[in-house]
Amino acid sequence: MSSTSELIWFKSSYSGSQGDDCVEVAVSWQESARVEAVRVRDSKNKQGPQIALSPTAWNGFVSYAPQP
């Protein structure tokens, strides 16, 4: 599992330029190049808590997220 300090975080291109009210996402990879976890954190609190979701749980979340 990747150290959280090694993760590359990104946020949606739909996020405003202000950077507020957003979440950031990073993907943890196993040696086999399979997604191990999708990590989510508050973009305003980069050192704060984060959650790790299985790829299945992330897909379920994204399927219910509203479209722009």
PDB file of C-alpha atoms in Angstrom:
ATOM      1  CA  MET A   1       0.000   0.000   0.000  1.00  0.00           C
ATOM      2  CA  SER A   2       1.231   3.511  -0.815  1.00  0.00           C
ATOM      3  CA  SER A   3       2.132   5.893   1.949  1.00  0.00           C
ATOM      4  CA  THR A   4      -0.393   8.733   1.998  1.00  0.00           C
ATOM      5  CA  SER A   5       2.515  11.181   1.626  1.00  0.00           C
ATOM      6  CA  GLU A   6       3.326   9.561  -1.749  1.00  0.00           C
ATOM      7  CA  LEU A   7      -0.172   9.945  -3.150  1.00  0.00           C
ATOM      8  CA  ILE A   8      -0.956  12.315  -5.997  1.00  0.00           C
ATOM      9  CA  TRP A   9      -4.164  14.151  -5.131  1.00  0.00           C
ATOM     10  CA  PHE A  10      -6.504  15.708  -7.684  1.00  0.00           C
ATOM     11  CA  LYS A  11      -9.923  17.286  -7.801  1.00  0.00           C
ATOM     12  CA  SER A  12     -12.591  17.603 -10.445  1.00  0.00           C
ATOM     13  CA  SER A  13     -12.182  20.042 -13.305  1.00  0.00           C
ATOM     14  CA  TYR A  14     -15.691  21.180 -12.311  1.00  0.00           C
ATOM     15  CA  SER A  15     -14.280  22.567  -9.050  1.00  0.00           C
ATOM     16  CA  GLY A  16     -14.229  26.338  -8.934  1.00  0.00           C
ATOM     17  CA  SER A  17     -10.965  28.262  -9.108  1.00  0.00           C
ATOM     18  CA  GLN A  18     -11.495  29.294  -5.469  1.00  0.00           C
ATOM     19  CA  GLY A  19     -10.739  25.727  -4.349  1.00  0.00           C
ATOM     20  CA  ASP A  20     -13.392  25.725  -1.650  1.00  0.00           C
ATOM     21  CA  ASP A  21     -16.151  23.193  -1.061  1.00  0.00           C
ATOM     22  CA  CYS A  22     -14.254  20.448  -2.861  1.00  0.00           C
ATOM     23  CA  VAL A  23     -12.910  17.033  -2.128  1.00  0.00           C
ATOM     24  CA  GLU A  24      -9.652  15.674  -3.498  1.00  0.00           C
ATOM     25  CA  VAL A  25      -9.117  12.097  -4.602  1.00  0.00           C
ATOM     26  CA  ALA A  26      -6.026   9.893  -4.818  1.00  0.00           C
ATOM     27  CA  VAL A  27      -5.670   6.276  -5.864  1.00  0.00           C
ATOM     28  CA  SER A  28      -3.540   3.717  -3.985  1.00  0.00           C
ATOM     29  CA  TRP A  29      -2.025   0.994  -6.164  1.00  0.00           C
ATOM     30  CA  GLN A  30      -0.839  -2.487  -5.317  1.00  0.00           C
ATOM     31  CA  GLU A  31       2.316  -3.914  -6.906  1.00  0.00           C
ATOM     32  CA  SER A  32       0.104  -5.767  -9.366  1.00  0.00           C
ATOM     33  CA  ALA A  33      -1.074  -2.363 -10.674  1.00  0.00           C
ATOM     34  CA  ARG A  34      -4.613  -2.953  -9.378  1.00  0.00           C
ATOM     35  CA  VAL A  35      -6.390  -0.161  -7.598  1.00  0.00           C
ATOM     36  CA  GLU A  36      -6.245  -0.982  -3.899  1.00  0.00           C
ATOM     37  CA  ALA A  37      -8.202   1.981  -2.544  1.00  0.00           C
ATOM     38  CA  VAL A  38      -9.603   5.339  -3.547  1.00  0.00           C
ATOM     39  CA  ARG A  39      -8.781   7.934  -0.909  1.00  0.00           C
ATOM     40  CA  VAL A  40     -10.857  11.077  -0.370  1.00  0.00           C
ATOM     41  CA  ARG A  41     -10.050  14.188   1.688  1.00  0.00           C
ATOM     42  CA  ASP A  42     -11.281  17.750   2.175  1.00  0.00           C
ATOM     43  CA  SER A  43      -9.386  20.129  -0.131  1.00  0.00           C
ATOM     44  CA  LYS A  44      -9.412  22.822   2.587  1.00  0.00           C
ATOM     45  CA  ASN A  45      -7.812  20.525   5.180  1.00  0.00           C
ATOM     46  CA  LYS A  46      -5.048  18.623   3.385  1.00  0.00           C
ATOM     47  CA  GLN A  47      -3.518  17.367   6.648  1.00  0.00           C
ATOM     48  CA  GLY A  48      -6.885  16.325   8.057  1.00  0.00           C
ATOM     49  CA  PRO A  49      -8.591  12.957   8.002  1.00  0.00           C
ATOM     50  CA  GLN A  50      -9.226  11.018   4.834  1.00  0.00           C
ATOM     51  CA  ILE A  51     -11.326   8.033   3.981  1.00  0.00           C
ATOM     52  CA  ALA A  52     -10.272   5.017   1.942  1.00  0.00           C
ATOM     53  CA  LEU A  53     -12.926   3.368  -0.195  1.00  0.00           C
ATOM     54  CA  SER A  54     -12.772   0.122  -2.106  1.00  0.00           C
ATOM     55  CA  PRO A  55     -13.024   0.561  -5.884  1.00  0.00           C
ATOM     56  CA  THR A  56     -16.522  -0.959  -5.713  1.00  0.00           C
ATOM     57  CA  ALA A  57     -17.662   1.519  -3.039  1.00  0.00           C
ATOM     58  CA  TRP A  58     -16.153   4.436  -5.005  1.00  0.00           C
ATOM     59  CA  ASN A  59     -17.982   3.372  -8.171  1.00  0.00           C
ATOM     60  CA  GLY A  60     -21.217   3.205  -6.185  1.00  0.00           C
ATOM     61  CA  PHE A  61     -20.656   6.706  -4.810  1.00  0.00           C
ATOM     62  CA  VAL A  62     -19.800   8.202  -8.191  1.00  0.00           C
ATOM     63  CA  SER A  63     -22.837   6.618  -9.830  1.00  0.00           C
ATOM     64  CA  TYR A  64     -25.073   8.589  -7.429  1.00  0.00           C
ATOM     65  CA  ALA A  65     -23.169  11.892  -7.623  1.00  0.00           C
ATOM     66  CA  PRO A  66     -25.132  14.599  -9.430  1.00  0.00           C
ATOM     67  CA  GLN A  67     -24.135  15.513 -12.952  1.00  0.00           C
ATOM     68  CA  PRO A  68     -23.342  19.172 -13.773  1.00  0.00           C
TER      69      PRO A  68
END
